[in-house]
CSV table of C-alpha atoms and ligand atoms in Angstrom, one decimal:
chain,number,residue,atom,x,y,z
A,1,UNK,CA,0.0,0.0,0.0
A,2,UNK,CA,2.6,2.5,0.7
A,3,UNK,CA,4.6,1.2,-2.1
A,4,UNK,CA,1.8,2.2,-4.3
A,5,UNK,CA,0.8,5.6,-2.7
A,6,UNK,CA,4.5,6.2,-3.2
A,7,UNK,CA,4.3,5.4,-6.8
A,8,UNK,CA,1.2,7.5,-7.7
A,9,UNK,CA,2.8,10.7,-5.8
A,10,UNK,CA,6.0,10.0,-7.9
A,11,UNK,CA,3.7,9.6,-11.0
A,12,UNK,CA,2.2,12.7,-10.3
A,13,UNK,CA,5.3,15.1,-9.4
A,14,UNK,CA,7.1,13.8,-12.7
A,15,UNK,CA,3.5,14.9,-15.1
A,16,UNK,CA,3.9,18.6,-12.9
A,17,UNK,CA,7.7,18.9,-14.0
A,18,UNK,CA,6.7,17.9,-17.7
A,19,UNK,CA,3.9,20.3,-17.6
A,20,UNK,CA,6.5,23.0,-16.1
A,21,UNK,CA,9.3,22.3,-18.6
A,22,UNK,CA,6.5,22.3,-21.6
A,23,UNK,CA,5.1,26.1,-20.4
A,24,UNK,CA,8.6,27.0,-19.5
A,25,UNK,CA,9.5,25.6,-23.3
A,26,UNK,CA,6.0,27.4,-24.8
A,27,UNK,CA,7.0,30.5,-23.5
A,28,UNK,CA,10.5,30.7,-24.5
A,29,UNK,CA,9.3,30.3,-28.1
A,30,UNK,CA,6.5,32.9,-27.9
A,31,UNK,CA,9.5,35.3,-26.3
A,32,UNK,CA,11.6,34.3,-29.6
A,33,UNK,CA,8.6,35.0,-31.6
A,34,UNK,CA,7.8,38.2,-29.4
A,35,UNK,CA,11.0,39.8,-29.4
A,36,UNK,CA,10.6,39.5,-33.5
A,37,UNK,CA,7.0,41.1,-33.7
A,38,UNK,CA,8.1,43.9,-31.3
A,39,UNK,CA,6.7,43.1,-28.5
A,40,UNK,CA,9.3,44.3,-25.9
A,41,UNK,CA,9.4,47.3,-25.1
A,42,UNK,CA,10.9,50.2,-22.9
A,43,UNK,CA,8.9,51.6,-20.2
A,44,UNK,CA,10.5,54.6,-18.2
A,45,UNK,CA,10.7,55.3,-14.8
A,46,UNK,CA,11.8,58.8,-13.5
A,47,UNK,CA,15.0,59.3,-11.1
A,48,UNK,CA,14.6,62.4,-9.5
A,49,UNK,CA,16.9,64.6,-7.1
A,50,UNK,CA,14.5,65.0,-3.7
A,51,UNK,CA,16.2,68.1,-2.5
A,52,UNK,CA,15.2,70.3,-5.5
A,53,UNK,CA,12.9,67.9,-7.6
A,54,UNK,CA,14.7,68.3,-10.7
A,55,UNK,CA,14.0,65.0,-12.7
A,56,UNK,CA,17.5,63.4,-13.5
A,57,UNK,CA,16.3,60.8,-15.4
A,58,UNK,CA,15.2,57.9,-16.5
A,59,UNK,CA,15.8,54.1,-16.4
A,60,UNK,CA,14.2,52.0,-18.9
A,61,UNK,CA,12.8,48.8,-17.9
A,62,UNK,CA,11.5,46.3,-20.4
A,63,UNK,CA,7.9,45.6,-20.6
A,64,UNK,CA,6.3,42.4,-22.7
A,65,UNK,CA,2.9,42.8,-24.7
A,66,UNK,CA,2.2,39.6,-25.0
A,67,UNK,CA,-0.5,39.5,-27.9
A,68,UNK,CA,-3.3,37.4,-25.7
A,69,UNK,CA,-1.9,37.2,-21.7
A,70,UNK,CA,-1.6,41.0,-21.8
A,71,UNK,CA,1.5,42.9,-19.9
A,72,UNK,CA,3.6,39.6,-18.7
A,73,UNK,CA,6.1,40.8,-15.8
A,74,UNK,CA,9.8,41.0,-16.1
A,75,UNK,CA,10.2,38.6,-13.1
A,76,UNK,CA,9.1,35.8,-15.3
A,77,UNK,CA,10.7,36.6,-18.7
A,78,UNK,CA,14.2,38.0,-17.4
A,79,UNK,CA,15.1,35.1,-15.6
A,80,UNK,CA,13.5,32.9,-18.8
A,81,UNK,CA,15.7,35.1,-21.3
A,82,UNK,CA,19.0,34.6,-18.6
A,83,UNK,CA,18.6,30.9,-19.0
A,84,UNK,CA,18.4,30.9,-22.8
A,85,UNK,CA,20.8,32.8,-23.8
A,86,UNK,CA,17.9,35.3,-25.5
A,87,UNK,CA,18.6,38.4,-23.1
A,88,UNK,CA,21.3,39.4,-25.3
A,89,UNK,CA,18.9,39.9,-27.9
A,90,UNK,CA,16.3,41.5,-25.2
A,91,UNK,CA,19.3,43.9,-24.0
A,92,UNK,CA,20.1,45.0,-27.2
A,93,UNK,CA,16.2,45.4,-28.1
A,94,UNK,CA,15.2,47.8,-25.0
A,95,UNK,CA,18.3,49.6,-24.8
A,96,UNK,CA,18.0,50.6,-29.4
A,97,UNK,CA,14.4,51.5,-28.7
A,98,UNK,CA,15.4,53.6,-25.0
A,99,UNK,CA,18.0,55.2,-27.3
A,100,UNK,CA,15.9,56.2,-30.2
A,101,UNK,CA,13.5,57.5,-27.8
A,102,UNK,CA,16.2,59.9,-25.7
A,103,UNK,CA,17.8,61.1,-29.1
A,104,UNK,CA,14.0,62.0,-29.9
A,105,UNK,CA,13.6,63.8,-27.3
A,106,UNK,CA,16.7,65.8,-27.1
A,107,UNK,CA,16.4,66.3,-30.7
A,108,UNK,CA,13.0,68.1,-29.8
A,109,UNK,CA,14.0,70.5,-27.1
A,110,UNK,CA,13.2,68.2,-24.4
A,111,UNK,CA,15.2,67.1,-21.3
A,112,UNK,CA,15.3,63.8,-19.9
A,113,UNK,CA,18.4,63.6,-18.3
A,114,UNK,CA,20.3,60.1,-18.0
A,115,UNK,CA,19.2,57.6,-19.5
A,116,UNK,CA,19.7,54.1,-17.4
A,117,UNK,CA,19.7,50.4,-19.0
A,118,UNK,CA,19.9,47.4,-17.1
A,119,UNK,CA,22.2,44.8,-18.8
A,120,UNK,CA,23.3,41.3,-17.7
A,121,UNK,CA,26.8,41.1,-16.7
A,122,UNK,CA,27.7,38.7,-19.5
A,123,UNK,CA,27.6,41.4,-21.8
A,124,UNK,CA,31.1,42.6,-20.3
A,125,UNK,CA,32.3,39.3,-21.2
A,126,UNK,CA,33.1,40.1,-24.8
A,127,UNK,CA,35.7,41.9,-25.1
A,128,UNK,CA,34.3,44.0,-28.2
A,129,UNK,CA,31.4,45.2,-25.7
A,130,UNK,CA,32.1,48.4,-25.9
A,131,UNK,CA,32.2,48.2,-29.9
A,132,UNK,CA,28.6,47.5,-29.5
A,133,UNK,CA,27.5,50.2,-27.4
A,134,UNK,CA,29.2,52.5,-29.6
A,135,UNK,CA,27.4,51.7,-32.8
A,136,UNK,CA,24.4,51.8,-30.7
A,137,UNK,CA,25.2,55.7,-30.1
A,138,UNK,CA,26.2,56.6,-33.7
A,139,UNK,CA,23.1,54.3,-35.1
A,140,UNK,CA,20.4,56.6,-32.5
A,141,UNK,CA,22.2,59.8,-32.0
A,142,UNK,CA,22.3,59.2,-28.7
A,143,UNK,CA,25.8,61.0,-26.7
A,144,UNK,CA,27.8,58.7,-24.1
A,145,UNK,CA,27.4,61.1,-21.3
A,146,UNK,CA,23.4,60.4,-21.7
A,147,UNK,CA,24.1,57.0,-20.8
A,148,UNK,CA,24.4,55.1,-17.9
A,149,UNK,CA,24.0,50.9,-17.6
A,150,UNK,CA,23.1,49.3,-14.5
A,151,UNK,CA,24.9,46.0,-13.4
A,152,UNK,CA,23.5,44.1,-10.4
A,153,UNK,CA,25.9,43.6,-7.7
A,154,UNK,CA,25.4,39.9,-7.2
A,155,UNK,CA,26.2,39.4,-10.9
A,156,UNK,CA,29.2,41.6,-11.2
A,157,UNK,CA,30.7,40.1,-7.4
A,158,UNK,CA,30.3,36.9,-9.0
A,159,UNK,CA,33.1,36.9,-11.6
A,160,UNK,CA,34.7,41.0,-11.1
A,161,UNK,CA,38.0,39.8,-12.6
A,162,UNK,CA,36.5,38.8,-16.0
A,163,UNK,CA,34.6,42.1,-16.3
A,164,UNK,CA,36.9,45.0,-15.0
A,165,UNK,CA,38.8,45.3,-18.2
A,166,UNK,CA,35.2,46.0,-20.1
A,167,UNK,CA,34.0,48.3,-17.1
A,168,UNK,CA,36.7,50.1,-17.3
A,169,UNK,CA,36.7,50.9,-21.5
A,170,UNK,CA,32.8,51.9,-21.1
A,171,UNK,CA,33.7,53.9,-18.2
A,172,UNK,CA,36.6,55.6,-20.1
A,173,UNK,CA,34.2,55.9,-23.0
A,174,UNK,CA,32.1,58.5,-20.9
A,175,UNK,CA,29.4,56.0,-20.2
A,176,UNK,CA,28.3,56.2,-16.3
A,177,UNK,CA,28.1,52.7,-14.4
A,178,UNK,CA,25.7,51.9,-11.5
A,179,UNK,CA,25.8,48.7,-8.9
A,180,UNK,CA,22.1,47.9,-9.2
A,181,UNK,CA,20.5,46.1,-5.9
A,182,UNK,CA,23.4,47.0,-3.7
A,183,UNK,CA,23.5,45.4,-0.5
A,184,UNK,CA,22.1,42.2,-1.6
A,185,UNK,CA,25.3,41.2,-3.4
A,186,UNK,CA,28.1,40.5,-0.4
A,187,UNK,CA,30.7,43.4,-2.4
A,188,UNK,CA,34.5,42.6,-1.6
A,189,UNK,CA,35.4,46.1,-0.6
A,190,UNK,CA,39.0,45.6,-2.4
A,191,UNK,CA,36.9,45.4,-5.5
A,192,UNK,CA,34.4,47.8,-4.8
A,193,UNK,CA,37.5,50.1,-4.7
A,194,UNK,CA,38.8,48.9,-8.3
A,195,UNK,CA,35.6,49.0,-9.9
A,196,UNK,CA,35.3,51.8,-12.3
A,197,UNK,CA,31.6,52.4,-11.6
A,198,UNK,CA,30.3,55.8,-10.8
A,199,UNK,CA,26.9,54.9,-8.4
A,200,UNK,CA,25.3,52.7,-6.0
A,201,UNK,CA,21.9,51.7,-6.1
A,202,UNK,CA,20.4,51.1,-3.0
A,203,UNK,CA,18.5,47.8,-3.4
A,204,UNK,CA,14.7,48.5,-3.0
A,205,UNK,CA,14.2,45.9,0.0
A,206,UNK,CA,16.2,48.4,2.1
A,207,UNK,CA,13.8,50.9,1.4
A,208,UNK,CA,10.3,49.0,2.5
A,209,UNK,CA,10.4,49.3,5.8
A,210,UNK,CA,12.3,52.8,6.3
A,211,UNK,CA,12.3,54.5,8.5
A,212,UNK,CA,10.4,52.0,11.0
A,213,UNK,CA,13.1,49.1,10.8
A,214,UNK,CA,16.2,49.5,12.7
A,215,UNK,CA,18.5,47.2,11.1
A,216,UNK,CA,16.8,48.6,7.5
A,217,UNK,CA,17.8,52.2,8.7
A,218,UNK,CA,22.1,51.0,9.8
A,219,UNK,CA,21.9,49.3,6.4
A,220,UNK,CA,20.6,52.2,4.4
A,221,UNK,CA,23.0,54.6,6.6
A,222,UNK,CA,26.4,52.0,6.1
A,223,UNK,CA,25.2,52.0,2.4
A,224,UNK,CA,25.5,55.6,1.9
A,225,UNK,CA,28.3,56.2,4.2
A,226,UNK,CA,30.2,53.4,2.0
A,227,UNK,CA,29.2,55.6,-1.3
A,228,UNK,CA,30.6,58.6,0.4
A,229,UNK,CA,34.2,57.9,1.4
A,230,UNK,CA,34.1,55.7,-2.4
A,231,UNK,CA,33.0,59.4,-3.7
A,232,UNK,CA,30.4,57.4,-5.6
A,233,UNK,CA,27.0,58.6,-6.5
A,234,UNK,CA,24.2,57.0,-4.1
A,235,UNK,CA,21.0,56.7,-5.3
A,236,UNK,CA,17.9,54.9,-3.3
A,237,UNK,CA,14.9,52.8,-5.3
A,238,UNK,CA,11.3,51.6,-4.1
A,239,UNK,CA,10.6,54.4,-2.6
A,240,UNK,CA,6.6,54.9,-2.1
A,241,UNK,CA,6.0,57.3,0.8
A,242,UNK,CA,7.2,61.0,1.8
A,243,UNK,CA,8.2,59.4,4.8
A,244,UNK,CA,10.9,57.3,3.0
A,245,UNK,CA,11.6,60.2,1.0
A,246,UNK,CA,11.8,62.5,3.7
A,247,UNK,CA,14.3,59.8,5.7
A,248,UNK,CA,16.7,59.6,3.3
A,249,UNK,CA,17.2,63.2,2.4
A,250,UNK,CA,17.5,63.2,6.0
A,251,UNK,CA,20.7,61.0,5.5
A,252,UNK,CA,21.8,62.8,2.4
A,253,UNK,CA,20.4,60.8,0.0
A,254,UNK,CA,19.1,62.6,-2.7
A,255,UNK,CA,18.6,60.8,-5.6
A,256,UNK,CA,15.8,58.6,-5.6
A,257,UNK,CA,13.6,56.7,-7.8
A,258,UNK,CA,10.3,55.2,-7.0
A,259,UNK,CA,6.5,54.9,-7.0
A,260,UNK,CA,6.3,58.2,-5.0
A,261,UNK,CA,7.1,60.2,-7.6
A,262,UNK,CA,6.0,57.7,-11.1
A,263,UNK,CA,5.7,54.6,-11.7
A,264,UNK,CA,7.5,52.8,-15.1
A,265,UNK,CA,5.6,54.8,-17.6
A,266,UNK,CA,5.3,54.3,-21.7
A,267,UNK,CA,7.2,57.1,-23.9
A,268,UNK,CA,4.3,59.8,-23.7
A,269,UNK,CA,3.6,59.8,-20.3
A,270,UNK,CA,7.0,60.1,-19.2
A,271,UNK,CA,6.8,62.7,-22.2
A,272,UNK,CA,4.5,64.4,-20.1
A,273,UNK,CA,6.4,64.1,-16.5
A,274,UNK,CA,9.8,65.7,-18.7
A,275,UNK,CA,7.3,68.6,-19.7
A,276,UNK,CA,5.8,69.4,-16.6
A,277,UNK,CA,8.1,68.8,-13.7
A,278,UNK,CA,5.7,70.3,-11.4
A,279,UNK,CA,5.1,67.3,-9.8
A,280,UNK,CA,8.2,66.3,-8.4
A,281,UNK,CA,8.7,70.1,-7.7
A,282,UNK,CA,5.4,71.0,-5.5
A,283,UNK,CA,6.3,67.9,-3.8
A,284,UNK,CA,10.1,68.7,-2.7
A,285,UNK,CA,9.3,71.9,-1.6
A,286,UNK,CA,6.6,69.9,0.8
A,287,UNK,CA,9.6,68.0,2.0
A,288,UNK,CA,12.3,70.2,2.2
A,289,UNK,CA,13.9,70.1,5.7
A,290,UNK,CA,13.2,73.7,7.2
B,1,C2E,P1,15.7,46.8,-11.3
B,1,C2E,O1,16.7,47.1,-12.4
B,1,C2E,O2,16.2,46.7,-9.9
B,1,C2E,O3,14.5,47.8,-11.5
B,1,C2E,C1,13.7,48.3,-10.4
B,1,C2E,C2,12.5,47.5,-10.3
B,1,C2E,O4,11.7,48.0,-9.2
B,1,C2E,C3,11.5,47.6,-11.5
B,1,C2E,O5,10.8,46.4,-11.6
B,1,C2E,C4,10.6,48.8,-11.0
B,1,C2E,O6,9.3,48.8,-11.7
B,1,C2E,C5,10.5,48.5,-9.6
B,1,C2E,N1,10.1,49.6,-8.7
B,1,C2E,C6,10.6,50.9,-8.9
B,1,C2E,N2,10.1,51.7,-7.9
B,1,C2E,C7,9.3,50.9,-7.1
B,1,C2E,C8,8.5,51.2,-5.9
B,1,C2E,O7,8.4,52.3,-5.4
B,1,C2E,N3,7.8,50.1,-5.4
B,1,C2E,C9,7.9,48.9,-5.9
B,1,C2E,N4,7.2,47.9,-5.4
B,1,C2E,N5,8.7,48.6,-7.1
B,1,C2E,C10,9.3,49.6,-7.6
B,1,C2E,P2,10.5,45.7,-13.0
B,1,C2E,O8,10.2,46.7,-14.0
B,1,C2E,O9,9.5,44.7,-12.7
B,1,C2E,O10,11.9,45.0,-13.3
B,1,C2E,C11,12.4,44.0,-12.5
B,1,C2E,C12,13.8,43.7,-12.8
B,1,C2E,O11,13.9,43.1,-14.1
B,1,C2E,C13,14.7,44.9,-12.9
B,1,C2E,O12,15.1,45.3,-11.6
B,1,C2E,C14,15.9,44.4,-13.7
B,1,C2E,O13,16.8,43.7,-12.9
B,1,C2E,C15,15.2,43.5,-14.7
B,1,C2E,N6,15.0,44.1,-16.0
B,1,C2E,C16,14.0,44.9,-16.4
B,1,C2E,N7,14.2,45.3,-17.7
B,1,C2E,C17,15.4,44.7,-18.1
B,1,C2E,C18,16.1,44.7,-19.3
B,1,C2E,O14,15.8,45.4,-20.3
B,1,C2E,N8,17.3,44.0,-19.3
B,1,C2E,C19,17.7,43.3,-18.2
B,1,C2E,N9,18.9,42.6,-18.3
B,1,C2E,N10,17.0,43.3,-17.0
B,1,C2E,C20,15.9,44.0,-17.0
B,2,MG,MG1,18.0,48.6,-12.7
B,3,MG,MG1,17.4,47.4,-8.5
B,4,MG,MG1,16.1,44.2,-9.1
């Protein structure tokens, strides 16, 4: 009896996998097909500077339209397109339409700053990287200095040694580099040190539960104290309220992006947040320490 209730349970956790790897298989063709048919695209998100509530910029984050399961989340096809080998393609795909779109809009009078990718770490693999951004530039108009790529710690700490001869040609190339989700990486300060990268990005988890969590609040304040004395940029993401906001230009951190002031908008509404900064303005002056 037990051998059989044994058997069936075995039965029936070996038809979930095969049903797992078959959607897992389905949807990694229908993202093949979908990066084709141009449905990836760029949303933005603002980056603004709390103290004054200039907007800084923006980072793009890649959205999927899939043609009948509507907006599908990059939590499910980032890690999908990691595992095939397809996020090159998906990179290369948000950051050309990101850059069109910034040329665009310099081109017409407008300001949106810095433009932020997020890239997987294996692109700084290949030694002709950089060769790649550049065409990128000349083929959308787009100027280095507009252009800053995002790396997550825990990707770059893995394997720094095989990297920091790519960082360092984009970073001499006058592209900025951040350290996206810092804190959640375990950073060997030696390297930290080496790295040519010009910001830290506080990883949003930090931010949740400011300024009510204690050990949330020494992690936030060791984070930017670490950017400090590294002269790096800090900048702080996830944050919803004032009362983060308020917290961490307490602690003199300025720079923050996050649902307070937008969310990851389409091309014309962050169109319309680069035309009328008002927004992030009334609300700075509502937070400005007195
Ligand atoms: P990330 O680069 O750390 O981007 C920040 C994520 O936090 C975005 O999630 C953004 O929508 C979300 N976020 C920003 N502010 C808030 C807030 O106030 N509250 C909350 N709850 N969330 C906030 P998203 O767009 O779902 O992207 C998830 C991750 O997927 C990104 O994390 C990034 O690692 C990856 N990703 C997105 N687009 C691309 C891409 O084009 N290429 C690569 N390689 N990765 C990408
Ligand atoms: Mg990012
Ligand atoms: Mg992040
Ligand atoms: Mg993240």
């Amino acid at each position: 009896q037990a051998k059989s209730e044994g058997r069936s349970d075995y039965c029936y956790f070996s038809h979930d996998l095969t049903e797992q790897a078959l959607e897992r298989l389905s949807l990694e063709t229908q993202l093949r097909t979908g990066l084709e048919q141009g449905e990836l695209t760029p949303y933005f998100q603002a980056q603004v500077d709390a103290a004054t509530g200039q907007l800084l910029g923006f980072e793009a984050l890649a959205r999927w339209h899939h043609p009948t399961q509507g907006m599908i989340s990059p939590a499910r096809f980032i890690p999908l397109a990691e595992s095939t080998g397809l996020i090159h393609q998906l990179d290369l795909c948000i950051i050309r339409q990101a850059m069109t779109r910034f040329a665009q809009w310099y081109r017409q009078g407008l300001n949106p700053g810095i433009l932020s990718v997020n890239l997987t770490m294996r692109h700084f693999q290949h030694q002709a990287f950089l060769d790649t951004l550049q065409q990128l530039l000349a083929e959308t108009g787009c100027q280095a200095s507009w252009l800053q790529v995002e790396v997550t710690e825990s990707q770059l700490m893995a394997k720094p040694e095989a990297t920091i001869e790519v960082l360092r040609q984009i970073h001499d190339a006058g592209i900025r580099i951040a350290l996206d989700d810092f804190g959640t990486g375990y950073s060997s300060l030696s390297y930290l040190k080496r790295l040519p990268i010009t910001k830290l990005k506080i990883d949003q988890s930090f931010i949740r539960d400011l300024p009510h969590d204690e050990e949330d609040i020494s992690i936030t304040r060791a984070i930017i104290a670490l950017a400090n004395s590294l002269n790096l940029e800090i900048i702080a993401e996830g944050a919803e309220t004032a009362e983060q906001v308020a917290f961490l230009l307490s602690e003199g951190c300025h720079q923050i992006q996050g649902y307070y002031y937008a969310r990851p908008l389409p091309a014309d509404g962050a169109e319309v947040l680069m035309s009328d900064s008002s927004h992030t303005t009334r609300q700075a002056d509502q937070l400005q320490p007195s």
